[in-house]
Short mmCIF file of C-alpha atoms in Angstrom, two decimals:
data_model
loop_
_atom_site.label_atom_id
_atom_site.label_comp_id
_atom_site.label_asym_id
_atom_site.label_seq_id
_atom_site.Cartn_x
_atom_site.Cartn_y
_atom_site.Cartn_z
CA UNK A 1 84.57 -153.27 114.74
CA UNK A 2 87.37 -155.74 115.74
CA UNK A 3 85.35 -158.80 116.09
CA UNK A 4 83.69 -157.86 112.27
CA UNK A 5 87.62 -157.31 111.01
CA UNK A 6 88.59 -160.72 112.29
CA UNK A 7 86.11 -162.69 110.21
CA UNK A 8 86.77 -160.51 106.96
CA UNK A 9 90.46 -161.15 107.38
CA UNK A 10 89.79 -165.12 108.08
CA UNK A 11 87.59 -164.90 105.00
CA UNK A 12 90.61 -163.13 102.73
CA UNK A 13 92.92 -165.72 104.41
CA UNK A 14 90.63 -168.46 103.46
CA UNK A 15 90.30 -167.03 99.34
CA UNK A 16 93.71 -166.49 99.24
CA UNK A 17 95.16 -169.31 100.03
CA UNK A 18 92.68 -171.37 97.74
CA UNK A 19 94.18 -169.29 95.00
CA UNK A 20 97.93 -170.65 96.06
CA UNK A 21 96.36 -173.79 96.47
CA UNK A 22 94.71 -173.63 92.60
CA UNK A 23 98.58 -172.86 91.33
CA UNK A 24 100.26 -175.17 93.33
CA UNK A 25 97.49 -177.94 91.99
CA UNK A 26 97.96 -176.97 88.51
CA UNK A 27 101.91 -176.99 88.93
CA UNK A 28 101.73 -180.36 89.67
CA UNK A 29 99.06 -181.49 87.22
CA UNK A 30 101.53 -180.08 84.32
CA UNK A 31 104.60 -181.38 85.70
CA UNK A 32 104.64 -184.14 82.97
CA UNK A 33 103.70 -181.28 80.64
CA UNK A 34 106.36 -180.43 77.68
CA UNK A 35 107.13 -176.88 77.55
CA UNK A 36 104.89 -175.91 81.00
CA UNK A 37 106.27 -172.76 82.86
CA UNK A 38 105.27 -173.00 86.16
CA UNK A 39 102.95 -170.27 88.21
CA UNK A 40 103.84 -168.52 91.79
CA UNK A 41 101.14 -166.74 93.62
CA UNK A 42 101.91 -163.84 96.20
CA UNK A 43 100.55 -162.97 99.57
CA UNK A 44 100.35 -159.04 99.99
CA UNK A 45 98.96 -157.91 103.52
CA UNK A 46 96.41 -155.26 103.69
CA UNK A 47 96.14 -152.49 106.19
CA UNK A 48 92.86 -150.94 107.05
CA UNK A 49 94.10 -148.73 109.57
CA UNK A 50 94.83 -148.25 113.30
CA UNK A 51 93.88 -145.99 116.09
CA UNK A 52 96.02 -145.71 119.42
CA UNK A 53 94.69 -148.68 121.43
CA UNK A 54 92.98 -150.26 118.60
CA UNK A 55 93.51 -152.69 115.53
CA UNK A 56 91.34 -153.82 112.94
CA UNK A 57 92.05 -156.53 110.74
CA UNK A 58 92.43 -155.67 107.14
CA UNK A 59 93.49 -159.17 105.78
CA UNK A 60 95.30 -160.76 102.63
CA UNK A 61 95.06 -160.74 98.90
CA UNK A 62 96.27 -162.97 96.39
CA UNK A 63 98.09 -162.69 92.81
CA UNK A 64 99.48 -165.30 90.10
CA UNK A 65 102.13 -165.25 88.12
CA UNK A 66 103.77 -167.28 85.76
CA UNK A 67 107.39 -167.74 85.12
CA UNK A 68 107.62 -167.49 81.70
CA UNK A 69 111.80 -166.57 81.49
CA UNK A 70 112.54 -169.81 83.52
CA UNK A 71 113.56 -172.15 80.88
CA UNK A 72 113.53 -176.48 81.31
CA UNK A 73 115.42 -178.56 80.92
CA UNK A 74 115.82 -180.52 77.15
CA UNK A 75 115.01 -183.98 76.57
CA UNK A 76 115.81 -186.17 73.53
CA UNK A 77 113.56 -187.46 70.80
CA UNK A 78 113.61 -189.72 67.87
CA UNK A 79 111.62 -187.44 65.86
CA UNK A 80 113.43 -184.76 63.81
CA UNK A 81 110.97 -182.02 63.79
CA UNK A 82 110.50 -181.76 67.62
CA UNK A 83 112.36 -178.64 68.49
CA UNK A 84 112.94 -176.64 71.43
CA UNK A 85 114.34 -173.23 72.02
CA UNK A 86 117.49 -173.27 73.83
CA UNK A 87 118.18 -170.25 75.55
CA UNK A 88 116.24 -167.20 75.16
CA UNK A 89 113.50 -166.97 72.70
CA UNK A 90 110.28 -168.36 71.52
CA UNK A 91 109.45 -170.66 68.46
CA UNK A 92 106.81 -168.52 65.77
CA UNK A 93 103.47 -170.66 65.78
CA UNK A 94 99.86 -169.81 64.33
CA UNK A 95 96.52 -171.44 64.48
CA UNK A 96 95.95 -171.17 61.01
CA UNK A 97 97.61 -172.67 58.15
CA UNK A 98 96.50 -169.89 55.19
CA UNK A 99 98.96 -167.50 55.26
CA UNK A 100 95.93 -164.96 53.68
CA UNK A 101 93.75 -166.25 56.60
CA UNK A 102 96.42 -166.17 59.56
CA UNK A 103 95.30 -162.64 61.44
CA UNK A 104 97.37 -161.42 64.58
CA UNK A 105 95.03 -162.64 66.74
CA UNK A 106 96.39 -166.38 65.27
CA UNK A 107 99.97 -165.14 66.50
CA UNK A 108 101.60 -167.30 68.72
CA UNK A 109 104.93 -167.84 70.38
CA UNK A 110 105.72 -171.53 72.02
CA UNK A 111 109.25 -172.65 73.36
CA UNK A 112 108.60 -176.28 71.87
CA UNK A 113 106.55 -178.16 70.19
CA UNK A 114 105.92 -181.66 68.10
CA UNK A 115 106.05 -180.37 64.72
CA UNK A 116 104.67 -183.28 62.16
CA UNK A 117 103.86 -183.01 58.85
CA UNK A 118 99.39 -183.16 58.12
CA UNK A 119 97.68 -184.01 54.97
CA UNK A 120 98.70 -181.27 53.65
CA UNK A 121 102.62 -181.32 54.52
CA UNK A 122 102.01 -178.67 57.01
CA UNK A 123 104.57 -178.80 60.00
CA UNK A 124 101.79 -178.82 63.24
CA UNK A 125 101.46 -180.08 66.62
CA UNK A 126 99.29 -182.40 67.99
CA UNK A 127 97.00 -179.55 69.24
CA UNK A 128 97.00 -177.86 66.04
CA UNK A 129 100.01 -174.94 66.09
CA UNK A 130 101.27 -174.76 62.99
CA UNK A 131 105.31 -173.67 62.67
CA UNK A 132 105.79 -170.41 60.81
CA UNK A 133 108.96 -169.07 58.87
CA UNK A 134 110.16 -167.39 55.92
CA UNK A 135 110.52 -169.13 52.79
CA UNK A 136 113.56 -170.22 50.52
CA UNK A 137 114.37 -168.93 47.14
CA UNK A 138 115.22 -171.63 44.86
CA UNK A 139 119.09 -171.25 45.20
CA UNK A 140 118.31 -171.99 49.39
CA UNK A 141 118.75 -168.01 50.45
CA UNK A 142 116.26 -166.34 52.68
CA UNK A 143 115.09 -162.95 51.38
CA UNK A 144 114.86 -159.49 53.53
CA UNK A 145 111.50 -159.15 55.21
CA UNK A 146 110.36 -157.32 58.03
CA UNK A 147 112.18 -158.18 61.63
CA UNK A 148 109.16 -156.21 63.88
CA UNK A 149 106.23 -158.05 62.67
CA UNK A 150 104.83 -161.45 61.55
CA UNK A 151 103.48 -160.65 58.21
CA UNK A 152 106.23 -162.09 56.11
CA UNK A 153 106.10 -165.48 58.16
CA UNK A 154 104.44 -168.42 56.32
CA UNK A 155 103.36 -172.05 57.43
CA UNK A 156 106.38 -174.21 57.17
CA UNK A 157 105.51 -176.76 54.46
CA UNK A 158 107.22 -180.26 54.04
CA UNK A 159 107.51 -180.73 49.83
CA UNK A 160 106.09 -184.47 50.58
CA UNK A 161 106.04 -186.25 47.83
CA UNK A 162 107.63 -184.07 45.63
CA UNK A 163 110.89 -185.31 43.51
CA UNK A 164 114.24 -183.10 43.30
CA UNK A 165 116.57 -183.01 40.83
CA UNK A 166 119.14 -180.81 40.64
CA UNK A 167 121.41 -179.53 37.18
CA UNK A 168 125.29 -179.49 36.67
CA UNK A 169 126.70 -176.30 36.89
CA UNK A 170 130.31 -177.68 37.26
CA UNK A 171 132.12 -180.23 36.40
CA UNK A 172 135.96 -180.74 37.60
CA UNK A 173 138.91 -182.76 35.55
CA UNK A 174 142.08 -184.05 36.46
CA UNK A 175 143.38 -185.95 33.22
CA UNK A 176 146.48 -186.81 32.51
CA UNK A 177 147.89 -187.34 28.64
CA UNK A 178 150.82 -189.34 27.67
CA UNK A 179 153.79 -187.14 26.66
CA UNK A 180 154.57 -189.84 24.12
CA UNK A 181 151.78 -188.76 21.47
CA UNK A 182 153.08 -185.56 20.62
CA UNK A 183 157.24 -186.69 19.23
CA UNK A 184 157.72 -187.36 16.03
CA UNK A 185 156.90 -191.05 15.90
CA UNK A 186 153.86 -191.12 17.61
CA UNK A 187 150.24 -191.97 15.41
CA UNK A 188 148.59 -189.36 16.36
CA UNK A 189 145.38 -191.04 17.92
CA UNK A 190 143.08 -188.93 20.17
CA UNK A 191 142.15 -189.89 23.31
CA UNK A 192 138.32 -190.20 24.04
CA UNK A 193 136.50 -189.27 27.47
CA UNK A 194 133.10 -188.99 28.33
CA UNK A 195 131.47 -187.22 31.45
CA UNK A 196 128.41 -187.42 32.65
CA UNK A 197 126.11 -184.80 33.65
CA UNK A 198 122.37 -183.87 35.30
CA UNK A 199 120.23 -181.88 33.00
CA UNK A 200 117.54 -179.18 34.65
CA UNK A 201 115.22 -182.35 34.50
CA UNK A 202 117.25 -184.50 36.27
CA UNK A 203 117.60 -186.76 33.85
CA UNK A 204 121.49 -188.28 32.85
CA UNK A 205 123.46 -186.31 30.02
CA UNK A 206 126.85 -186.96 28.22
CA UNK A 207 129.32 -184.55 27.76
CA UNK A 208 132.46 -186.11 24.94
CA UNK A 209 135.57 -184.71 25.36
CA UNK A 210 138.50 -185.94 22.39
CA UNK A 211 142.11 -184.99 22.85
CA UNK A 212 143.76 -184.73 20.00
CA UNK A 213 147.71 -184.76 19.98
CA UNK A 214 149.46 -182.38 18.00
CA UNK A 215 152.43 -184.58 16.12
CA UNK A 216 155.76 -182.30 14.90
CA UNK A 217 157.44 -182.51 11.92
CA UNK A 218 160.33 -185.15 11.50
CA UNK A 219 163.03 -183.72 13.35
CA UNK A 220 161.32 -181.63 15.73
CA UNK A 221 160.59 -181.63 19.23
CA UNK A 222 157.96 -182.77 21.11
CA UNK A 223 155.08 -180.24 20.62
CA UNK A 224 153.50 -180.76 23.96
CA UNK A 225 150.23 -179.57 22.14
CA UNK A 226 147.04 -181.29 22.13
CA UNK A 227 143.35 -180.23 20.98
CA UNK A 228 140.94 -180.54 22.92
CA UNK A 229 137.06 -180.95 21.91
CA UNK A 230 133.41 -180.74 23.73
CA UNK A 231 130.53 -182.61 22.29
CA UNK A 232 127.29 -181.90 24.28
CA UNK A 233 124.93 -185.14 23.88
CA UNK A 234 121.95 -182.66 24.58
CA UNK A 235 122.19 -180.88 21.44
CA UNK A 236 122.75 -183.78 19.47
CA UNK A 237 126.42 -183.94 19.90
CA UNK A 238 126.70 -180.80 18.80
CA UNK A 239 130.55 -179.14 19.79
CA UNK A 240 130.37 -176.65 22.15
CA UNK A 241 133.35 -175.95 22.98
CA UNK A 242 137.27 -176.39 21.29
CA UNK A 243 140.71 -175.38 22.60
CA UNK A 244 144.49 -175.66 22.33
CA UNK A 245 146.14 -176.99 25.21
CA UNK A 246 150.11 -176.71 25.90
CA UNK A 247 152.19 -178.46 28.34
CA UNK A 248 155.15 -176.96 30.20
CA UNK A 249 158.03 -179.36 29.71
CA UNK A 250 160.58 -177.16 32.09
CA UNK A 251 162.38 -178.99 34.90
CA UNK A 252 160.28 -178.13 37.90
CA UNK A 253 157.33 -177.69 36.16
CA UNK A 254 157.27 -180.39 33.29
CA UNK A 255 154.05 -182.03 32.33
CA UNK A 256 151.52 -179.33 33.81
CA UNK A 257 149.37 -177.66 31.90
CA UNK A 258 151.13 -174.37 30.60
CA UNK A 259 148.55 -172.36 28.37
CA UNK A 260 145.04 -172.94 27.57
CA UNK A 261 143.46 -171.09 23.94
CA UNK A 262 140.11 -170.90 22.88
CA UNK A 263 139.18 -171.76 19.46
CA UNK A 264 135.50 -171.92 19.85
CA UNK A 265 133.60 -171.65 23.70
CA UNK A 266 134.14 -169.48 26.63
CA UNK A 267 137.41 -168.41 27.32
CA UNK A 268 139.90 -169.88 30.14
CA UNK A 269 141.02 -167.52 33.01
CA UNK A 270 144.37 -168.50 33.98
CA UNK A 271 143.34 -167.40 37.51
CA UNK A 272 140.43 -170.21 38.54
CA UNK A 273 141.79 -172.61 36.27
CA UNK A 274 138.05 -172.20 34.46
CA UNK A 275 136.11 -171.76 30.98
CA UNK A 276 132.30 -171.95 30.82
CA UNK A 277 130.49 -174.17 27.63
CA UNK A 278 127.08 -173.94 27.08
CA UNK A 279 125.04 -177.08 26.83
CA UNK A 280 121.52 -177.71 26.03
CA UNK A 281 120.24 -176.54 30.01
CA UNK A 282 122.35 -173.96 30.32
CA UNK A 283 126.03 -173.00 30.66
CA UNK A 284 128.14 -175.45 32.61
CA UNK A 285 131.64 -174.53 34.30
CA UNK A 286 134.87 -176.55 33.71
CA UNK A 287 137.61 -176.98 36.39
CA UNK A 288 140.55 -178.12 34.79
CA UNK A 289 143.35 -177.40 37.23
CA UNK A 290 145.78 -174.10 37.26
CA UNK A 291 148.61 -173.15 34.76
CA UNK A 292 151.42 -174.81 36.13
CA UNK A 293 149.92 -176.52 39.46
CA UNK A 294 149.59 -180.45 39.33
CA UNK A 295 146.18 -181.76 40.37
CA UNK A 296 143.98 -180.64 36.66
CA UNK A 297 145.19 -181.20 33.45
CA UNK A 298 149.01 -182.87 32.47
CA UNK A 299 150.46 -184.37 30.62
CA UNK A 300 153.60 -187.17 31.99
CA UNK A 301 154.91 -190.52 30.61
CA UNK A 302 152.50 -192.46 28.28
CA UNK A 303 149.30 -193.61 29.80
CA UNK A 304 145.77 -191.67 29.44
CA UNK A 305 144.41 -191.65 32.54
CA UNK A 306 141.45 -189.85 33.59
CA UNK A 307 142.57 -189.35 37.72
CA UNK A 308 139.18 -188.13 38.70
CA UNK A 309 135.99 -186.22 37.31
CA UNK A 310 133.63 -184.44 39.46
CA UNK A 311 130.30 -182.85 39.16
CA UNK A 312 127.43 -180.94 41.41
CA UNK A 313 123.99 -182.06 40.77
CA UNK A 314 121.79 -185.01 41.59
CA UNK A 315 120.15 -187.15 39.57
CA UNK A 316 115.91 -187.27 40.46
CA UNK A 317 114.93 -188.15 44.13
CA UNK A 318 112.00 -189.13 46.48
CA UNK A 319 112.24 -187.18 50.01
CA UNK A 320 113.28 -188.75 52.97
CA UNK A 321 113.81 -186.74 55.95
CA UNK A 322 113.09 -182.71 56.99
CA UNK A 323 115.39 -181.52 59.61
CA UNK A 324 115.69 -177.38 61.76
CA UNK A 325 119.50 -177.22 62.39
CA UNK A 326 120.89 -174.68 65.22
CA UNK A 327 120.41 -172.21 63.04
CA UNK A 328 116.51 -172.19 62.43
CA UNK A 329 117.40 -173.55 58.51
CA UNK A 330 115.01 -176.40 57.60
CA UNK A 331 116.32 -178.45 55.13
CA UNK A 332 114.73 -181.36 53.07
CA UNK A 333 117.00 -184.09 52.54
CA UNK A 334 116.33 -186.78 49.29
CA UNK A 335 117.37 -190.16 48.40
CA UNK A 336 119.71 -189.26 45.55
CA UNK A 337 121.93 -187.46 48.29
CA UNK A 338 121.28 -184.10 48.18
CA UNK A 339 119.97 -181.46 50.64
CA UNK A 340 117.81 -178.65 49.80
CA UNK A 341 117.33 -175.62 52.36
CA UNK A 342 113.51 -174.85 52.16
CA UNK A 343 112.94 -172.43 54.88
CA UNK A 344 114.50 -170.12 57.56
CA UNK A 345 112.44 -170.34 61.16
CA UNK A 346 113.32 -167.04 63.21
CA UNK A 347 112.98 -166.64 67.08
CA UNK A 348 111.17 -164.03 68.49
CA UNK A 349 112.37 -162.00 71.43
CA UNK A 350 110.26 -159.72 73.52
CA UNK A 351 111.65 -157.20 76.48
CA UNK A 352 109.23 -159.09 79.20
CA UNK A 353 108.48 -162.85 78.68
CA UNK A 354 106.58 -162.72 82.06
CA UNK A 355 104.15 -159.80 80.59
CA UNK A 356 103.48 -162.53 77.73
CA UNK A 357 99.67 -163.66 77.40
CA UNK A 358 98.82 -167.38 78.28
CA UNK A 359 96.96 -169.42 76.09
CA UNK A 360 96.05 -172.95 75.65
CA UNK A 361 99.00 -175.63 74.68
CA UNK A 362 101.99 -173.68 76.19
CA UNK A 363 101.50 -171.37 73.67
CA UNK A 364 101.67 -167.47 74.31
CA UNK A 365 100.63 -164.38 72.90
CA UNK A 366 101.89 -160.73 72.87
CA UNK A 367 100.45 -157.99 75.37
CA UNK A 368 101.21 -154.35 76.24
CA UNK A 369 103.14 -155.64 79.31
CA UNK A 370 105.51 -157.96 77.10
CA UNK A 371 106.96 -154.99 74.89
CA UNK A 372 107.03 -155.56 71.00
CA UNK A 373 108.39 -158.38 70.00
CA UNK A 374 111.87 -158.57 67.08
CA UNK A 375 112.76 -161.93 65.05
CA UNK A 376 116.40 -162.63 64.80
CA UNK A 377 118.49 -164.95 63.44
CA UNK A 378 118.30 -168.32 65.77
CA UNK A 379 122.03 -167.78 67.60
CA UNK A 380 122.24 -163.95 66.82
CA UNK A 381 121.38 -161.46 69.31
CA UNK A 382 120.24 -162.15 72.96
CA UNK A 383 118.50 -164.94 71.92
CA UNK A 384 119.31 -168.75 71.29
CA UNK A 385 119.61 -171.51 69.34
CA UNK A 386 116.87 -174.21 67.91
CA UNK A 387 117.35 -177.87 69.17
CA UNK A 388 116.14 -180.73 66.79
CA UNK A 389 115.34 -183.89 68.44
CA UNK A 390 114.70 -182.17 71.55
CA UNK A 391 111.52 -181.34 73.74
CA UNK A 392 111.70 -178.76 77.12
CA UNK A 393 110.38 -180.39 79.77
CA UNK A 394 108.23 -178.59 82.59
CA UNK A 395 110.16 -176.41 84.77
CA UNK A 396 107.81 -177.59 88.15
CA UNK A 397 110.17 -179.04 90.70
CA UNK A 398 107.28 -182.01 92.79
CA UNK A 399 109.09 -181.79 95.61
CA UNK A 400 109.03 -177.95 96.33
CA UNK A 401 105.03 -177.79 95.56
CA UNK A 402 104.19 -180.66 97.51
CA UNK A 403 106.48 -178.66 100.42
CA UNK A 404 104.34 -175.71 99.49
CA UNK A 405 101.04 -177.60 99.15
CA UNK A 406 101.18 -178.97 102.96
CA UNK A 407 101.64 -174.88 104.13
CA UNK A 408 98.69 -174.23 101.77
CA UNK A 409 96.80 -176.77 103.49
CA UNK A 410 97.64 -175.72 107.31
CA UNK A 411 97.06 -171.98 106.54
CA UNK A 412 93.36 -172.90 105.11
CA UNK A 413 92.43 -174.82 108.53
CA UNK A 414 94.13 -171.67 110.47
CA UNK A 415 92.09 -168.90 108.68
CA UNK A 416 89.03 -171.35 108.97
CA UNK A 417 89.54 -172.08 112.60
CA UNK A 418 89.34 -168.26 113.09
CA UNK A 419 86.41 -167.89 111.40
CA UNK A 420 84.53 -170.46 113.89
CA UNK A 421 86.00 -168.75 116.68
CA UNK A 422 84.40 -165.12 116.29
CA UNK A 423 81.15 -167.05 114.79
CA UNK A 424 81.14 -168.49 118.86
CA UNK A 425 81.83 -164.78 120.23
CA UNK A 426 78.88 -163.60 117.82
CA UNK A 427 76.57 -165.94 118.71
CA UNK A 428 73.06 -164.62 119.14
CA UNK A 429 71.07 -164.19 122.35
CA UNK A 430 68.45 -166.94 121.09
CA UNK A 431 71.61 -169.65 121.51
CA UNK A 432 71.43 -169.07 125.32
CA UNK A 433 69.02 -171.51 127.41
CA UNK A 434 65.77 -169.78 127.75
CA UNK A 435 66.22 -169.97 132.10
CA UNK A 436 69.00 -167.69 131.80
CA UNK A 437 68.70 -165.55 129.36
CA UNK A 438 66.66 -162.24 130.60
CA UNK A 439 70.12 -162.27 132.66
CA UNK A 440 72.34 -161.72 129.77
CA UNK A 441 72.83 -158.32 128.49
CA UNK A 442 71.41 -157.48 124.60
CA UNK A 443 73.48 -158.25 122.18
CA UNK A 444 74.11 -154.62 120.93
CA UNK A 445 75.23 -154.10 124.54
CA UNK A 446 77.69 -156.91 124.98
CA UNK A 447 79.70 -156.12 121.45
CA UNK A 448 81.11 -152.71 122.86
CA UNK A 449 82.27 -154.56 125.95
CA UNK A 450 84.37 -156.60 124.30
CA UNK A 451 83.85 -159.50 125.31
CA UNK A 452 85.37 -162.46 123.84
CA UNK A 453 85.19 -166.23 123.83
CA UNK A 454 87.39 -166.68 126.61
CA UNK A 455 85.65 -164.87 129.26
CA UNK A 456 82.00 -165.05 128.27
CA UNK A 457 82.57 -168.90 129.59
CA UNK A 458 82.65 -167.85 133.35
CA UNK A 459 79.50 -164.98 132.97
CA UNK A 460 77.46 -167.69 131.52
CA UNK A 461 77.93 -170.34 134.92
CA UNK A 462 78.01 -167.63 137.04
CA UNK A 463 74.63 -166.90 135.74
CA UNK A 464 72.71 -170.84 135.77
CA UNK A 465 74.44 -170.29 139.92
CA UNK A 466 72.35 -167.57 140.16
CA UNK A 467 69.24 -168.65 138.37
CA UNK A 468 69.44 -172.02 140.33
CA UNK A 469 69.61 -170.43 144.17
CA UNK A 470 66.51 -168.28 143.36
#
């Protein structure tokens, strides 16, 4: 009936907008809240049906959804570890630390997060996500594992208090010899250099190098030969390495180095300027400069001077910072200088981000309405980069739900003020004052008539005139 349809659409009105007004109130309770993706919630009008002549009332229903593809804005931070995705994608987090514990259910994709090292040098959040990624070989490069599932992520862990040190695998020379000690007159004396280098325990080692000049017979030329010799302080200065050197003394090209033999020790290729010796740790490569380009070895005038020596390696240090670049690279950076990449942190990409499961802490979780998810590269693909420093804020603009809050709040009192007007046309005979009512018509009788609040004002003092003259 169409009084009946009234109140059940009042009463829809009524539920539904409490549902807006539960979104718009927890829109604004988040809007402080890093990472928060606000929530809409649709009206959708239902139709009961119609005859010719007549309407009933079929009402409104309610649905919630949250915008999970709208993306914040990015704040700064002092702390290194706070990242946020910027652009598409989603940061891989778990609830559990264990790797052999972590089940799918654990699975979790965020957008930020306040990653700090815990006891155990685990990157987590305050609320207890833990960051997930693959894991460095020892060189720094990220093995091949599987892009359409999380089984080959691992908790990120921070090596805290854990000391680096890193071997020499190459050490560079640019030396020059004085022309003078290979005439005819010259003594003869070598010239003595030493070089220091990291072993594989960090710890300082001394390579000895002794150039030797060759000196020509009375009456010759200049031999522009020297002899060069590699004393390894590891192995008890033990020679590991001897060769012939020979100056070009051409116009154009006079005092660089010319040839380069090996008596004893890996041999020199003319075309990296290189030979390889073999020291107590483990083979080391020398860079002493091209045949017949300045900048290694030479030999000009009459002064010994080493121009510069160079080395990789690091001596042992403490850890002093972990930092994500752009890339999703986390790299641990030590007091003695060097850098160290420890682990690669993918981004996950699904088809729909708005089909993604909700969870507590802004995290989310996959769902047959998201699609299966894919982990690329951070900056490869659709999706974006990774943002150190950096937290998303809440995408909930105040102004617009407090806008929307106010309509909330005026379509309540409408829908209720509709309910207490067909409670008034449905009121029951026994509401009537007892004088006048065996002159109002049953209840069952009046409902077909139609008769609505409006009207039903004039029967009822028509009827105390007419009790009141009899």
């Amino acid at each position: 009936m169409t009084i009946s349809s009234s109140l059940s659409a009042g009463v829809s009105g009524l539920a539904a907008n409490a549902h807006r007004l539960a979104t718009i109130s927890d829109n604004i309770a988040n809007s402080a809240t890093y990472g928060y993706r606000r929530a809409v919630t649709d009206f959708h009008s239902l139709v009961m049906g119609n005859d010719s002549g007549r309407y009933v009332a079929g009402g409104v229903s309610a649905t919630s959804q949250r915008l999970i593809d709208e993306s914040g804005a990015l704040s700064s931070t002092t702390n290194p570890t706070d990242l946020a995705v910027r652009g598409r994608g989603f940061l891989p987090v778990s609830s559990s630390v264990m790797a052999g514990e972590r089940g799918s259910e654990d699975f979790r994709l965020t957008t930020t997060g306040s990653f700090r090292a815990d006891e155990d040098g685990y990157l987590r959040t305050p609320d207890g996500q833990t960051l997930l990624g693959w894991p460095a070989e020892l060189d720094g490069s990220i093995g091949t594992y599987p892009r359409d599932t999380a089984s080959g992520l691992q908790p990120v862990r921070v090596p805290a208090g854990e000391l680096s040190g890193i071997a020499t695998t190459e050490v560079t020379l640019a030396v020059n010899l004085p022309a003078t000690e290979t005439q005819e007159e010259s003594l003869g004396l070598p010239e003595e250099l030493t070089v220091e280098y990291y072993d594989n325990l960090g710890t300082t080692q001394q390579l000895g190098l002794t150039f030797t000049p060759t000196v020509p017979a009375a009456g010759a030329p200049p031999s522009n030969e020297w002899t060069l010799q590699i004393t390894d302080g590891a192995s008890a200065d033990a020679v590991v390495g001897e060769y012939t050197l020979v100056f070009d003394d051409s116009r154009g090209a006079g005092g660089s180095l010319a040839t380069m033999t090996a008596i004893t020790g890996g041999p020199f290729d003319p075309a990296t300027g290189t030979f390889s010796i073999d020291v107590a740790g483990g083979p080391i490569e020398m860079d002493v400069g091209l045949p017949g380009v300045s900048g290694g070895l030479s030999q000009l005038a009459g002064v010994f001077a080493p121009l510069s020596v160079g080395r990789d390696g690091a001596a042992t240090g403490n850890l002093t910072s972990v930092e994500v670049d752009p890339g999703g690279f986390v790299h641990a950076y030590y007091d003695n200088g060097e850098s160290r990449r420890i682990y690669q942190v993918p981004l996950v990409d699904v088809a729909n981000s708005n089909g993604l499961e909700t969870h507590d802490g802004q995290s989310y979780s996959l769902t047959r309405e998201s699609g299966e998810m894919l982990l690329w590269n951070a900056g490869d693909g659709p999706t974006g980069d990774i943002v150190g420093f950096a937290r998303e804020e809440s995408t909930v603009d105040v102004a617009s739900e407090l806008t929307q809050l106010i309509q909330t709040q005026r379509a309540y009192s409408s829908n209720a003020k509709v309910i207490q007007t067909v409670e008034l046309s449905l009121a029951e005979e026994t509401d009537l004052p007892v004088e006048i009512s065996v002159w109002v018509l049953e209840r069952s009788e009046l409902i077909p008539l139609r008769v609505c609040s409006a009207t039903i004002a004039p029967l009822l003092v028509r009827m105390l005139d007419m009790c009141v003259w009899s």
